Amino acid sequence: MADIDFDAEKQAALKRTGLNPKAKKGWRSFIWDHDTDQKSPEEQRLLVKLDMTILVYACLAEFLKLLDQQNLSNAYVSGLKTDINLDGNSYNVANALFSIGYAIGQIPGTLLLQKYRPHHVLPLFEVIWSIATFATAAVKTPGHLAACRFFVGLAEAPFFPGMLVTLAAWYTPAELGKRSSIFFVMAQVGSFFSGYLQAACYNLTGVGGLAGWRWLFIMDGVMSLPIALVGFFFFPDSPARARGWWMTPADKQLAVDRIARAGVGKNPGFFDWKLIKRAFSTWHWYLFVPGYVFFGLGTQAATTWFGVWLQAEGYSVYLRNIIPTFTNLVTLVAVLIWGWVSDYIENRPLIMIIAIIYGIFPLACLSVWDIPNGLKFFSYLTLGVEYITPLFFTWANEVNRQDDGVRSFIVASMNCAQYAMAAWVTILTLPASKAPKFSVGYQSCAAFNAIAVIIIAAIWYWDRRDKARALPEDSEIDPTIQGAEEGSEKDTKYLSE
C-alpha cells in the first residue's frame, strides 16, 4: 500500500523523531515502554499528555459503559421484576434488543470516526447511552424497558472498537499493547463494581419516592454524562486533525511524525464501495474476522459456570459469589502481563498463540470432568489466562495501519461478528440444562481455540511475507537517517506495514 509520498513522509519523520540508540535504559524502560529512554524529552512529555487525556478518558468511559451494561441484571433481582411485571420472556426480549442494537451499531458507528471528529462522535454516543440509562429509571412497562435497552446497546456499540482504532492512531507498536490492555481491563473492573453499586443504591429505596433499582440507573447516568462532557473538551481527535488547548503546535507536529515513523497511513473512508473494495481485496478481513470469532467462542466457557459447579458442590451462597471473582482477578492480571510483554518484544502473534494454547489445557481438564476437585479449581480459576482480546485488536490495527478506513472496518467487523456468533453458538455448545458438566461444550471450546491458533499462525505468515516483499522499497530510505531507523531495532520491524 505504500507509495512515494508516504515513504518520503516516513523518511522526514524519521529525521525529526529518530530514537537515540545510544541512550542508556533506565527503570522506566523496564516497567513501561521499552524505548522510553531512547525518546526525546519532548516525546516523553507528549506521551504523558496523551495518557492523561486519551487513555484516562477511554478507561473511565469503558468502566461506566460496563456498569450500564450490567445494571439490568442487578436491577432485575432488586425489585425491577415485580415493579413493572417483568416476566422471564420480557426480560429476555430486553436483553435481545440490547444485543441487536449492539450488533447493528458496530460497523457504521466505528466508521463515523473516519468522517467526523472523534471528540464529537465518541462523547456523543456516551451522551445518548447516558440519556437512555436515565430513561430506564422511569420505565413503567416491559415495552418501555425493551426500547431503552435497544438504544443503550446501539449507542454503546461503537465505543469499544472505535476507541481501539483511535488508540492505534496515536500510539506506536512499543506503546499500544499495554494501553489497549489497560483499556480492556476497565471492563472487568466495571463488572466488579456493578454489584457493589447496586447494593449501595438499594439502600436509597424510598428516597424521593423511588425504588432502589431506579436509583441504580440514575446513578449510572449521573456518572456517565460528565465523562462524556470531558471527552468533548479534552479528547484530541487524531494526529492528522489534532486539537486541544493542552497541545502546542510542536506537540501536534510531533504526534504526526511519531505515527509516520511507525508507518501509519492516511487513507480514511466512510462506508462506501471504495472502502468495501479495499477491505475485501486482500486477505486481512478473511483471516482476522474468523480468527477473532473462533477465539471468542473458545473463551465462552470462562464466564458463569464456576459458580454453578460450586453450588453443586454444596458451597454457601457467600462463597459461590466470592470465589469466582478470583477468576476475574487472574484474567485481569494475565491481560496486563500479555500487553506488557507483547509491547516489550513487539511480537503480538507469539504471545497470543502461547496464551491460547495454555487455554486449551484447563478446557481439556474440564472436558474429562472426573478429575480431582483441586484440578477443577485450578482449571476454572485460570480459564481467563487465554484472554488476549486487546492484543487481537491491537494486532489488527497494526497490520492494517496504512489504511485508516480498512482497519476501522476490520476491527468493527471482528467485534460485530464475534458478538453475533456467540449469541447462538453458545446456546448449542454450553446449554444451561447441562451445567456445570459440559463435556462436549468444553471440547468445542478447545477446538475453537485450536482453530484460532491455526488462523493466527496463518496471519503471522502472510504478514511476514508482505513485509518481506516490501523490504526493497524500505531499503531505499535516505542513508542520512539510517541511524535514526536503527535507534530501535524492534520499532523498525513495523515500518514496512
CSV table of C-alpha atoms in Angstrom, one decimal:
chain,number,residue,atom,x,y,z
A,1,MET,CA,0.0,0.0,0.0
A,2,ALA,CA,3.0,2.3,0.4
A,3,ASP,CA,3.6,5.0,-2.2
A,4,ILE,CA,6.4,7.5,-2.9
A,5,ASP,CA,4.7,10.3,-0.9
A,6,PHE,CA,4.2,8.0,2.1
A,7,ASP,CA,7.8,6.9,2.0
A,8,ALA,CA,9.0,10.5,1.8
A,9,GLU,CA,6.9,11.4,4.7
A,10,LYS,CA,8.2,8.5,6.7
A,11,GLN,CA,11.8,9.5,5.9
A,12,ALA,CA,11.1,13.1,7.0
A,13,ALA,CA,9.5,11.8,10.2
A,14,LEU,CA,12.5,9.6,11.0
A,15,LYS,CA,14.8,12.6,10.6
A,16,ARG,CA,12.8,14.6,13.1
A,17,THR,CA,11.9,11.9,15.7
A,18,GLY,CA,14.5,9.1,15.3
A,19,LEU,CA,15.2,7.3,18.6
A,20,ASN,CA,18.6,7.6,20.2
A,21,PRO,CA,20.2,4.1,20.1
A,22,LYS,CA,22.9,5.1,22.5
A,23,ALA,CA,20.6,6.2,25.3
A,24,LYS,CA,21.1,4.2,28.5
A,25,LYS,CA,18.0,2.4,29.6
A,26,GLY,CA,16.6,3.4,32.9
A,27,TRP,CA,14.0,1.9,35.2
A,28,ARG,CA,11.1,3.4,33.1
A,29,SER,CA,12.2,1.4,30.1
A,30,PHE,CA,11.7,-1.8,32.0
A,31,ILE,CA,8.3,-1.1,33.7
A,32,TRP,CA,6.7,1.0,30.9
A,33,ASP,CA,7.6,1.5,27.3
A,34,HIS,CA,10.9,-0.3,26.5
A,35,ASP,CA,12.1,2.6,24.3
A,36,THR,CA,11.2,5.4,26.9
A,37,ASP,CA,14.8,6.4,27.5
A,38,GLN,CA,15.5,6.5,23.7
A,39,LYS,CA,12.8,9.1,23.1
A,40,SER,CA,13.4,12.8,23.3
A,41,PRO,CA,12.2,14.7,26.4
A,42,GLU,CA,9.6,16.4,24.1
A,43,GLU,CA,8.2,13.0,23.0
A,44,GLN,CA,8.1,11.7,26.6
A,45,ARG,CA,6.1,14.8,27.7
A,46,LEU,CA,3.7,14.3,24.8
A,47,LEU,CA,3.1,10.7,25.8
A,48,VAL,CA,2.3,11.8,29.4
A,49,LYS,CA,-0.3,14.3,27.9
A,50,LEU,CA,-1.8,11.6,25.7
A,51,ASP,CA,-2.0,9.1,28.6
A,52,MET,CA,-3.7,11.7,30.9
A,53,THR,CA,-6.3,12.6,28.3
A,54,ILE,CA,-6.9,9.8,25.7
A,55,LEU,CA,-6.2,6.8,28.0
A,56,VAL,CA,-7.8,8.2,31.1
A,57,TYR,CA,-11.0,9.2,29.2
A,58,ALA,CA,-11.1,5.8,27.4
A,59,CYS,CA,-10.8,3.9,30.7
A,60,LEU,CA,-13.4,5.9,32.6
A,61,ALA,CA,-15.9,5.7,29.8
A,62,GLU,CA,-15.3,2.0,29.3
A,63,PHE,CA,-15.7,1.4,33.1
A,64,LEU,CA,-19.0,3.3,33.1
A,65,LYS,CA,-20.2,1.6,29.9
A,66,LEU,CA,-19.8,-1.8,31.6
A,67,LEU,CA,-21.8,-0.5,34.6
A,68,ASP,CA,-24.6,0.5,32.2
A,69,GLN,CA,-24.5,-3.0,30.6
A,70,GLN,CA,-24.5,-4.8,33.9
A,71,ASN,CA,-27.2,-2.8,35.7
A,72,LEU,CA,-30.2,-4.6,34.2
A,73,SER,CA,-29.3,-8.0,35.7
A,74,ASN,CA,-28.6,-6.3,39.0
A,75,ALA,CA,-31.9,-4.4,38.9
A,76,TYR,CA,-33.9,-7.5,37.9
A,77,VAL,CA,-33.1,-9.2,41.2
A,78,SER,CA,-33.6,-6.0,43.2
A,79,GLY,CA,-37.2,-5.1,42.5
A,80,LEU,CA,-37.5,-4.3,38.8
A,81,LYS,CA,-39.1,-7.7,38.1
A,82,THR,CA,-42.1,-7.1,40.4
A,83,ASP,CA,-42.4,-3.3,40.0
A,84,ILE,CA,-43.1,-3.4,36.2
A,85,ASN,CA,-44.4,-7.0,36.0
A,86,LEU,CA,-41.3,-8.2,34.0
A,87,ASP,CA,-41.6,-11.9,33.4
A,88,GLY,CA,-38.8,-14.1,32.1
A,89,ASN,CA,-39.7,-13.8,28.4
A,90,SER,CA,-39.9,-10.0,28.6
A,91,TYR,CA,-36.5,-9.9,30.4
A,92,ASN,CA,-35.0,-12.0,27.5
A,93,VAL,CA,-36.6,-9.7,25.0
A,94,ALA,CA,-35.0,-6.7,26.6
A,95,ASN,CA,-31.6,-8.4,26.6
A,96,ALA,CA,-32.2,-9.5,22.9
A,97,LEU,CA,-33.0,-5.9,21.8
A,98,PHE,CA,-29.8,-4.7,23.6
A,99,SER,CA,-27.8,-7.3,21.6
A,100,ILE,CA,-29.5,-6.3,18.4
A,101,GLY,CA,-28.7,-2.7,18.9
A,102,TYR,CA,-25.2,-3.5,19.9
A,103,ALA,CA,-24.6,-5.7,16.8
A,104,ILE,CA,-26.0,-3.3,14.2
A,105,GLY,CA,-24.3,-0.3,15.6
A,106,GLN,CA,-20.7,-1.7,15.5
A,107,ILE,CA,-19.6,-1.1,11.9
A,108,PRO,CA,-21.4,2.1,10.9
A,109,GLY,CA,-20.7,3.7,14.3
A,110,THR,CA,-17.0,2.9,14.1
A,111,LEU,CA,-16.7,4.2,10.5
A,112,LEU,CA,-18.3,7.5,11.6
A,113,LEU,CA,-14.8,8.2,13.2
A,114,GLN,CA,-13.4,8.3,9.6
A,115,LYS,CA,-15.9,11.0,8.6
A,116,TYR,CA,-16.4,13.1,11.7
A,117,ARG,CA,-14.1,14.1,14.6
A,118,PRO,CA,-13.7,11.5,17.4
A,119,HIS,CA,-14.2,14.2,20.1
A,120,HIS,CA,-17.7,14.7,18.7
A,121,VAL,CA,-18.6,11.1,17.8
A,122,LEU,CA,-17.4,9.1,20.9
A,123,PRO,CA,-18.7,11.5,23.6
A,124,LEU,CA,-22.0,11.9,21.6
A,125,PHE,CA,-22.6,8.2,21.8
A,126,GLU,CA,-21.9,8.3,25.5
A,127,VAL,CA,-24.4,11.1,26.0
A,128,ILE,CA,-27.0,9.0,24.1
A,129,TRP,CA,-26.5,5.9,26.2
A,130,SER,CA,-26.5,8.1,29.4
A,131,ILE,CA,-29.9,9.6,28.4
A,132,ALA,CA,-31.2,6.1,27.6
A,133,THR,CA,-29.9,5.0,31.0
A,134,PHE,CA,-31.7,7.9,32.7
A,135,ALA,CA,-34.9,6.9,30.9
A,136,THR,CA,-34.6,3.4,32.1
A,137,ALA,CA,-35.1,4.7,35.7
A,138,ALA,CA,-38.6,5.9,34.7
A,139,VAL,CA,-39.8,2.8,32.8
A,140,LYS,CA,-43.4,1.6,33.7
A,141,THR,CA,-43.8,-1.4,31.4
A,142,PRO,CA,-41.6,-4.1,29.8
A,143,GLY,CA,-42.1,-2.4,26.5
A,144,HIS,CA,-40.5,0.8,27.8
A,145,LEU,CA,-37.6,-1.2,29.2
A,146,ALA,CA,-37.0,-3.0,25.9
A,147,ALA,CA,-36.9,0.3,24.0
A,148,CYS,CA,-34.4,1.8,26.4
A,149,ARG,CA,-32.2,-1.2,26.3
A,150,PHE,CA,-32.1,-1.1,22.5
A,151,PHE,CA,-30.9,2.5,22.4
A,152,VAL,CA,-28.3,1.7,25.2
A,153,GLY,CA,-26.9,-1.1,23.0
A,154,LEU,CA,-27.0,0.9,19.8
A,155,ALA,CA,-25.1,3.8,21.4
A,156,GLU,CA,-22.6,1.7,23.3
A,157,ALA,CA,-21.8,-0.4,20.2
A,158,PRO,CA,-19.1,1.8,18.5
A,159,PHE,CA,-17.2,2.8,21.7
A,160,PHE,CA,-15.0,-0.3,22.2
A,161,PRO,CA,-13.9,-0.8,18.6
A,162,GLY,CA,-13.8,2.9,17.9
A,163,MET,CA,-11.6,3.6,20.9
A,164,LEU,CA,-9.2,0.8,19.9
A,165,VAL,CA,-8.9,2.3,16.5
A,166,THR,CA,-8.3,5.7,18.0
A,167,LEU,CA,-5.6,4.4,20.4
A,168,ALA,CA,-3.9,2.8,17.4
A,169,ALA,CA,-3.9,6.2,15.7
A,170,TRP,CA,-1.8,7.8,18.5
A,171,TYR,CA,0.5,5.1,19.9
A,172,THR,CA,3.4,3.2,18.3
A,173,PRO,CA,3.9,-0.6,18.5
A,174,ALA,CA,6.1,-0.2,21.6
A,175,GLU,CA,3.3,1.5,23.4
A,176,LEU,CA,0.0,0.3,22.1
A,177,GLY,CA,-0.4,-3.2,23.5
A,178,LYS,CA,-0.2,-2.3,27.2
A,179,ARG,CA,-2.5,0.7,26.8
A,180,SER,CA,-5.1,-1.4,24.9
A,181,SER,CA,-4.9,-3.9,27.7
A,182,ILE,CA,-5.4,-1.3,30.4
A,183,PHE,CA,-8.4,0.0,28.5
A,184,PHE,CA,-9.8,-3.6,28.2
A,185,VAL,CA,-9.4,-4.5,31.9
A,186,MET,CA,-11.6,-1.5,32.8
A,187,ALA,CA,-14.5,-3.6,31.6
A,188,GLN,CA,-13.5,-6.2,34.2
A,189,VAL,CA,-13.3,-3.6,36.9
A,190,GLY,CA,-16.7,-2.3,35.9
A,191,SER,CA,-18.1,-5.8,36.3
A,192,PHE,CA,-16.6,-5.9,39.8
A,193,PHE,CA,-18.2,-2.7,40.9
A,194,SER,CA,-21.6,-3.2,39.4
A,195,GLY,CA,-22.9,-5.4,42.3
A,196,TYR,CA,-21.5,-3.1,44.9
A,197,LEU,CA,-23.1,-0.1,43.3
A,198,GLN,CA,-26.5,-1.9,43.2
A,199,ALA,CA,-26.1,-2.8,46.9
A,200,ALA,CA,-25.4,0.9,47.7
A,201,CYS,CA,-28.3,2.1,45.6
A,202,TYR,CA,-30.7,-0.4,47.1
A,203,ASN,CA,-30.2,1.4,50.4
A,204,LEU,CA,-31.7,4.5,48.7
A,205,THR,CA,-35.1,2.8,48.4
A,206,GLY,CA,-37.8,5.3,49.3
A,207,VAL,CA,-35.6,8.4,48.8
A,208,GLY,CA,-37.6,10.7,46.6
A,209,GLY,CA,-40.3,8.1,46.5
A,210,LEU,CA,-38.2,5.9,44.1
A,211,ALA,CA,-37.2,2.2,44.4
A,212,GLY,CA,-33.6,1.4,44.8
A,213,TRP,CA,-33.3,-0.2,41.4
A,214,ARG,CA,-34.4,3.1,39.8
A,215,TRP,CA,-31.6,4.9,41.7
A,216,LEU,CA,-29.2,2.5,40.2
A,217,PHE,CA,-30.0,3.7,36.7
A,218,ILE,CA,-30.0,7.3,37.8
A,219,MET,CA,-26.5,7.0,39.4
A,220,ASP,CA,-25.1,5.3,36.3
A,221,GLY,CA,-26.4,8.1,34.2
A,222,VAL,CA,-25.1,10.8,36.6
A,223,MET,CA,-21.6,9.3,36.4
A,224,SER,CA,-21.6,8.7,32.6
A,225,LEU,CA,-22.8,12.1,31.5
A,226,PRO,CA,-19.9,14.2,33.0
A,227,ILE,CA,-17.3,11.9,31.5
A,228,ALA,CA,-18.9,12.5,28.1
A,229,LEU,CA,-18.6,16.2,28.6
A,230,VAL,CA,-15.0,15.8,29.5
A,231,GLY,CA,-14.4,14.0,26.2
A,232,PHE,CA,-15.9,16.9,24.2
A,233,PHE,CA,-13.4,19.3,25.7
A,234,PHE,CA,-10.3,17.2,26.2
A,235,PHE,CA,-10.2,14.5,23.6
A,236,PRO,CA,-7.6,15.4,20.9
A,237,ASP,CA,-9.2,13.6,17.8
A,238,SER,CA,-6.4,12.1,15.7
A,239,PRO,CA,-2.8,13.1,15.0
A,240,ALA,CA,-3.8,14.4,11.5
A,241,ARG,CA,-6.6,16.5,13.0
A,242,ALA,CA,-5.1,17.1,16.4
A,243,ARG,CA,-6.9,19.6,18.7
A,244,GLY,CA,-7.0,20.6,22.3
A,245,TRP,CA,-5.8,23.6,24.3
A,246,TRP,CA,-3.3,21.4,26.1
A,247,MET,CA,-1.5,20.5,22.8
A,248,THR,CA,1.1,23.0,21.5
A,249,PRO,CA,1.9,23.3,17.7
A,250,ALA,CA,5.1,21.4,18.4
A,251,ASP,CA,3.1,18.6,20.1
A,252,LYS,CA,0.8,18.3,17.1
A,253,GLN,CA,3.7,18.1,14.7
A,254,LEU,CA,5.5,15.5,16.9
A,255,ALA,CA,2.3,13.4,17.1
A,256,VAL,CA,2.1,13.3,13.3
A,257,ASP,CA,5.8,12.5,13.0
A,258,ARG,CA,5.6,9.7,15.5
A,259,ILE,CA,2.8,7.9,13.7
A,260,ALA,CA,4.5,8.4,10.3
A,261,ARG,CA,7.6,6.9,11.8
A,262,ALA,CA,5.6,3.9,12.8
A,263,GLY,CA,4.1,3.6,9.2
A,264,VAL,CA,0.6,4.7,9.8
A,265,GLY,CA,-1.2,5.7,6.6
A,266,LYS,CA,-3.9,8.4,6.0
A,267,ASN,CA,-6.4,6.6,3.8
A,268,PRO,CA,-9.7,7.3,5.6
A,269,GLY,CA,-13.0,6.2,4.2
A,270,PHE,CA,-16.7,6.1,5.2
A,271,PHE,CA,-19.0,3.2,4.4
A,272,ASP,CA,-18.8,3.3,0.6
A,273,TRP,CA,-17.9,0.9,-2.3
A,274,LYS,CA,-14.3,2.1,-2.4
A,275,LEU,CA,-13.8,1.1,1.2
A,276,ILE,CA,-15.6,-2.2,0.7
A,277,LYS,CA,-13.4,-3.0,-2.3
A,278,ARG,CA,-10.2,-2.2,-0.4
A,279,ALA,CA,-11.3,-4.2,2.6
A,280,PHE,CA,-12.2,-7.3,0.6
A,281,SER,CA,-9.4,-7.2,-1.9
A,282,THR,CA,-6.7,-8.5,0.5
A,283,TRP,CA,-6.5,-11.5,2.9
A,284,HIS,CA,-6.8,-9.4,6.1
A,285,TRP,CA,-10.6,-9.3,6.5
A,286,TYR,CA,-10.9,-13.0,5.6
A,287,LEU,CA,-8.5,-14.1,8.4
A,288,PHE,CA,-8.8,-11.5,11.2
A,289,VAL,CA,-12.6,-11.7,11.4
A,290,PRO,CA,-13.0,-15.5,11.6
A,291,GLY,CA,-9.8,-15.7,13.7
A,292,TYR,CA,-11.3,-13.5,16.3
A,293,VAL,CA,-14.7,-15.2,16.1
A,294,PHE,CA,-13.1,-18.6,16.9
A,295,PHE,CA,-11.0,-17.2,19.7
A,296,GLY,CA,-14.1,-15.5,21.2
A,297,LEU,CA,-16.1,-18.7,21.0
A,298,GLY,CA,-13.3,-20.6,22.7
A,299,THR,CA,-13.4,-18.2,25.7
A,300,GLN,CA,-17.2,-18.6,26.4
A,301,ALA,CA,-16.6,-21.3,29.0
A,302,ALA,CA,-14.8,-18.8,31.2
A,303,THR,CA,-17.9,-16.9,32.1
A,304,THR,CA,-20.5,-18.0,34.6
A,305,TRP,CA,-20.2,-21.8,35.2
A,306,PHE,CA,-17.7,-21.7,38.0
A,307,GLY,CA,-20.4,-20.6,40.5
A,308,VAL,CA,-22.8,-23.3,39.2
A,309,TRP,CA,-20.2,-26.0,39.9
A,310,LEU,CA,-19.6,-24.6,43.4
A,311,GLN,CA,-23.4,-24.7,44.1
A,312,ALA,CA,-23.4,-28.4,43.0
A,313,GLU,CA,-20.6,-29.0,45.4
A,314,GLY,CA,-22.6,-27.5,48.3
A,315,TYR,CA,-20.7,-24.2,48.8
A,316,SER,CA,-22.6,-21.4,50.6
A,317,VAL,CA,-24.2,-18.5,48.7
A,318,TYR,CA,-21.4,-16.2,50.0
A,319,LEU,CA,-18.6,-18.4,48.7
A,320,ARG,CA,-20.4,-19.0,45.4
A,321,ASN,CA,-20.3,-15.3,44.8
A,322,ILE,CA,-16.8,-14.6,46.2
A,323,ILE,CA,-14.7,-17.5,44.8
A,324,PRO,CA,-15.4,-16.9,41.1
A,325,THR,CA,-14.2,-13.3,41.4
A,326,PHE,CA,-10.7,-14.6,41.6
A,327,THR,CA,-11.1,-15.9,38.0
A,328,ASN,CA,-11.7,-12.2,37.0
A,329,LEU,CA,-8.6,-11.2,39.0
A,330,VAL,CA,-6.5,-13.8,37.3
A,331,THR,CA,-7.9,-12.7,33.9
A,332,LEU,CA,-7.1,-9.0,34.7
A,333,VAL,CA,-3.5,-9.8,35.7
A,334,ALA,CA,-3.0,-12.1,32.7
A,335,VAL,CA,-4.3,-9.4,30.2
A,336,LEU,CA,-2.0,-6.8,31.6
A,337,ILE,CA,1.0,-9.2,31.5
A,338,TRP,CA,0.3,-10.2,27.9
A,339,GLY,CA,0.0,-6.5,27.0
A,340,TRP,CA,3.3,-5.5,28.6
A,341,VAL,CA,5.3,-8.5,27.3
A,342,SER,CA,4.0,-8.1,23.7
A,343,ASP,CA,5.0,-4.4,23.8
A,344,TYR,CA,8.4,-5.3,25.1
A,345,ILE,CA,9.2,-7.9,22.5
A,346,GLU,CA,6.9,-6.3,19.9
A,347,ASN,CA,5.5,-9.6,18.8
A,348,ARG,CA,1.8,-9.9,19.2
A,349,PRO,CA,1.1,-13.3,17.5
A,350,LEU,CA,3.7,-15.2,19.6
A,351,ILE,CA,2.1,-14.1,22.8
A,352,MET,CA,-1.4,-14.7,21.5
A,353,ILE,CA,-0.5,-18.3,20.5
A,354,ILE,CA,1.1,-19.0,23.8
A,355,ALA,CA,-1.9,-17.7,25.8
A,356,ILE,CA,-4.5,-19.6,23.7
A,357,ILE,CA,-2.5,-22.9,23.8
A,358,TYR,CA,-2.5,-22.6,27.5
A,359,GLY,CA,-6.3,-22.0,27.5
A,360,ILE,CA,-6.7,-25.4,25.8
A,361,PHE,CA,-5.3,-27.1,29.0
A,362,PRO,CA,-8.0,-26.2,31.5
A,363,LEU,CA,-10.6,-26.8,28.9
A,364,ALA,CA,-9.2,-30.3,28.3
A,365,CYS,CA,-9.2,-31.0,32.0
A,366,LEU,CA,-12.8,-29.9,32.4
A,367,SER,CA,-13.9,-31.9,29.4
A,368,VAL,CA,-12.7,-35.0,31.2
A,369,TRP,CA,-14.6,-33.8,34.3
A,370,ASP,CA,-13.9,-36.8,36.5
A,371,ILE,CA,-10.7,-35.2,37.9
A,372,PRO,CA,-9.7,-34.1,41.4
A,373,ASN,CA,-11.5,-31.1,42.7
A,374,GLY,CA,-8.2,-29.3,43.2
A,375,LEU,CA,-7.6,-29.5,39.4
A,376,LYS,CA,-11.1,-28.3,38.7
A,377,PHE,CA,-10.5,-25.3,40.9
A,378,PHE,CA,-7.2,-24.6,39.1
A,379,SER,CA,-8.9,-25.0,35.7
A,380,TYR,CA,-11.8,-22.7,36.4
A,381,LEU,CA,-9.5,-20.1,38.0
A,382,THR,CA,-7.1,-20.0,35.0
A,383,LEU,CA,-9.6,-20.2,32.2
A,384,GLY,CA,-9.2,-16.4,31.7
A,385,VAL,CA,-5.5,-16.6,31.2
A,386,GLU,CA,-6.1,-17.0,27.5
A,387,TYR,CA,-7.8,-13.6,27.2
A,388,ILE,CA,-5.8,-11.8,24.5
A,389,THR,CA,-8.7,-9.7,23.3
A,390,PRO,CA,-6.8,-6.4,23.3
A,391,LEU,CA,-3.8,-7.9,21.6
A,392,PHE,CA,-6.0,-9.3,18.8
A,393,PHE,CA,-7.4,-5.8,18.1
A,394,THR,CA,-4.0,-4.2,18.6
A,395,TRP,CA,-2.5,-6.6,16.0
A,396,ALA,CA,-5.4,-6.0,13.6
A,397,ASN,CA,-4.8,-2.2,13.9
A,398,GLU,CA,-1.1,-2.6,13.4
A,399,VAL,CA,-1.2,-4.9,10.4
A,400,ASN,CA,-3.7,-2.6,8.7
A,401,ARG,CA,-2.2,0.7,9.9
A,402,GLN,CA,-1.6,2.1,6.4
A,403,ASP,CA,-5.3,2.4,5.7
A,404,ASP,CA,-7.4,4.0,8.4
A,405,GLY,CA,-10.7,3.1,6.7
A,406,VAL,CA,-9.9,-0.5,6.2
A,407,ARG,CA,-8.6,-1.1,9.7
A,408,SER,CA,-11.7,0.6,11.2
A,409,PHE,CA,-13.9,-1.7,9.1
A,410,ILE,CA,-11.9,-4.8,10.0
A,411,VAL,CA,-11.8,-4.0,13.8
A,412,ALA,CA,-15.6,-3.3,13.9
A,413,SER,CA,-16.3,-6.4,11.8
A,414,MET,CA,-14.3,-8.6,14.3
A,415,ASN,CA,-16.3,-7.3,17.3
A,416,CYS,CA,-19.6,-7.5,15.5
A,417,ALA,CA,-19.1,-11.0,14.0
A,418,GLN,CA,-17.9,-12.4,17.3
A,419,TYR,CA,-20.8,-10.9,19.2
A,420,ALA,CA,-23.4,-12.2,16.7
A,421,MET,CA,-21.9,-15.7,16.6
A,422,ALA,CA,-21.6,-16.1,20.4
A,423,ALA,CA,-25.3,-15.2,20.8
A,424,TRP,CA,-26.4,-18.5,19.3
A,425,VAL,CA,-23.4,-20.9,19.2
A,426,THR,CA,-23.0,-20.9,23.0
A,427,ILE,CA,-26.7,-22.0,23.3
A,428,LEU,CA,-25.7,-25.1,21.4
A,429,THR,CA,-22.3,-25.8,22.9
A,430,LEU,CA,-23.0,-24.7,26.5
A,431,PRO,CA,-26.7,-25.3,27.2
A,432,ALA,CA,-27.7,-24.4,30.7
A,433,SER,CA,-29.6,-27.7,31.1
A,434,LYS,CA,-26.2,-29.5,31.2
A,435,ALA,CA,-24.5,-27.2,33.6
A,436,PRO,CA,-21.9,-27.5,35.0
A,437,LYS,CA,-20.8,-30.7,33.2
A,438,PHE,CA,-20.2,-29.5,29.6
A,439,SER,CA,-18.0,-32.3,28.3
A,440,VAL,CA,-18.9,-31.6,24.7
A,441,GLY,CA,-19.0,-27.8,25.3
A,442,TYR,CA,-15.5,-27.7,26.8
A,443,GLN,CA,-14.3,-29.9,23.9
A,444,SER,CA,-15.9,-27.5,21.5
A,445,CYS,CA,-14.2,-24.5,23.1
A,446,ALA,CA,-10.9,-26.3,23.0
A,447,ALA,CA,-11.4,-27.0,19.3
A,448,PHE,CA,-12.3,-23.3,18.6
A,449,ASN,CA,-9.1,-22.3,20.3
A,450,ALA,CA,-7.1,-24.7,18.2
A,451,ILE,CA,-8.7,-23.3,15.0
A,452,ALA,CA,-7.9,-19.8,16.3
A,453,VAL,CA,-4.2,-20.7,16.8
A,454,ILE,CA,-4.1,-22.0,13.2
A,455,ILE,CA,-5.6,-18.8,11.8
A,456,ILE,CA,-3.3,-16.6,13.9
A,457,ALA,CA,-0.3,-18.6,12.6
A,458,ALA,CA,-1.6,-18.0,9.0
A,459,ILE,CA,-2.0,-14.3,9.6
A,460,TRP,CA,1.6,-14.2,11.1
A,461,TYR,CA,2.9,-16.0,8.0
A,462,TRP,CA,1.2,-13.7,5.4
A,463,ASP,CA,2.0,-10.6,7.3
A,464,ARG,CA,5.7,-11.5,7.4
A,465,ARG,CA,5.5,-12.4,3.7
A,466,ASP,CA,4.1,-9.0,2.9
A,467,LYS,CA,6.8,-7.3,4.9
A,468,ALA,CA,9.5,-9.2,3.1
A,469,ARG,CA,8.1,-8.2,-0.2
A,470,ALA,CA,8.0,-4.6,0.9
A,471,LEU,CA,11.7,-4.6,2.0
A,472,PRO,CA,13.2,-3.5,-1.4
A,473,GLU,CA,11.1,-0.3,-1.1
A,474,ASP,CA,12.1,0.4,2.5
A,475,SER,CA,15.8,-0.3,1.8
A,476,GLU,CA,15.9,2.9,-0.2
A,477,ILE,CA,15.5,5.1,2.9
A,478,ASP,CA,17.9,8.0,2.9
A,479,PRO,CA,21.2,6.8,4.5
A,480,THR,CA,21.5,10.0,6.5
A,481,ILE,CA,18.6,8.8,8.6
A,482,GLN,CA,19.7,5.2,8.8
A,483,GLY,CA,20.9,5.8,12.3
A,484,ALA,CA,17.5,7.0,13.3
A,485,GLU,CA,16.0,3.9,11.9
A,486,GLU,CA,18.3,1.7,13.8
A,487,GLY,CA,17.6,3.6,17.0
A,488,SER,CA,15.2,0.9,18.0
A,489,GLU,CA,15.6,-2.3,16.1
A,490,LYS,CA,12.3,-3.5,17.3
A,491,ASP,CA,10.5,-0.4,16.3
A,492,THR,CA,11.7,-0.6,12.7
A,493,LYS,CA,10.1,-4.0,12.2
A,494,TYR,CA,6.8,-2.3,11.8
A,495,LEU,CA,7.9,0.4,9.3
A,496,SER,CA,7.0,-1.7,6.3
A,497,GLU,CA,3.5,-2.4,7.5
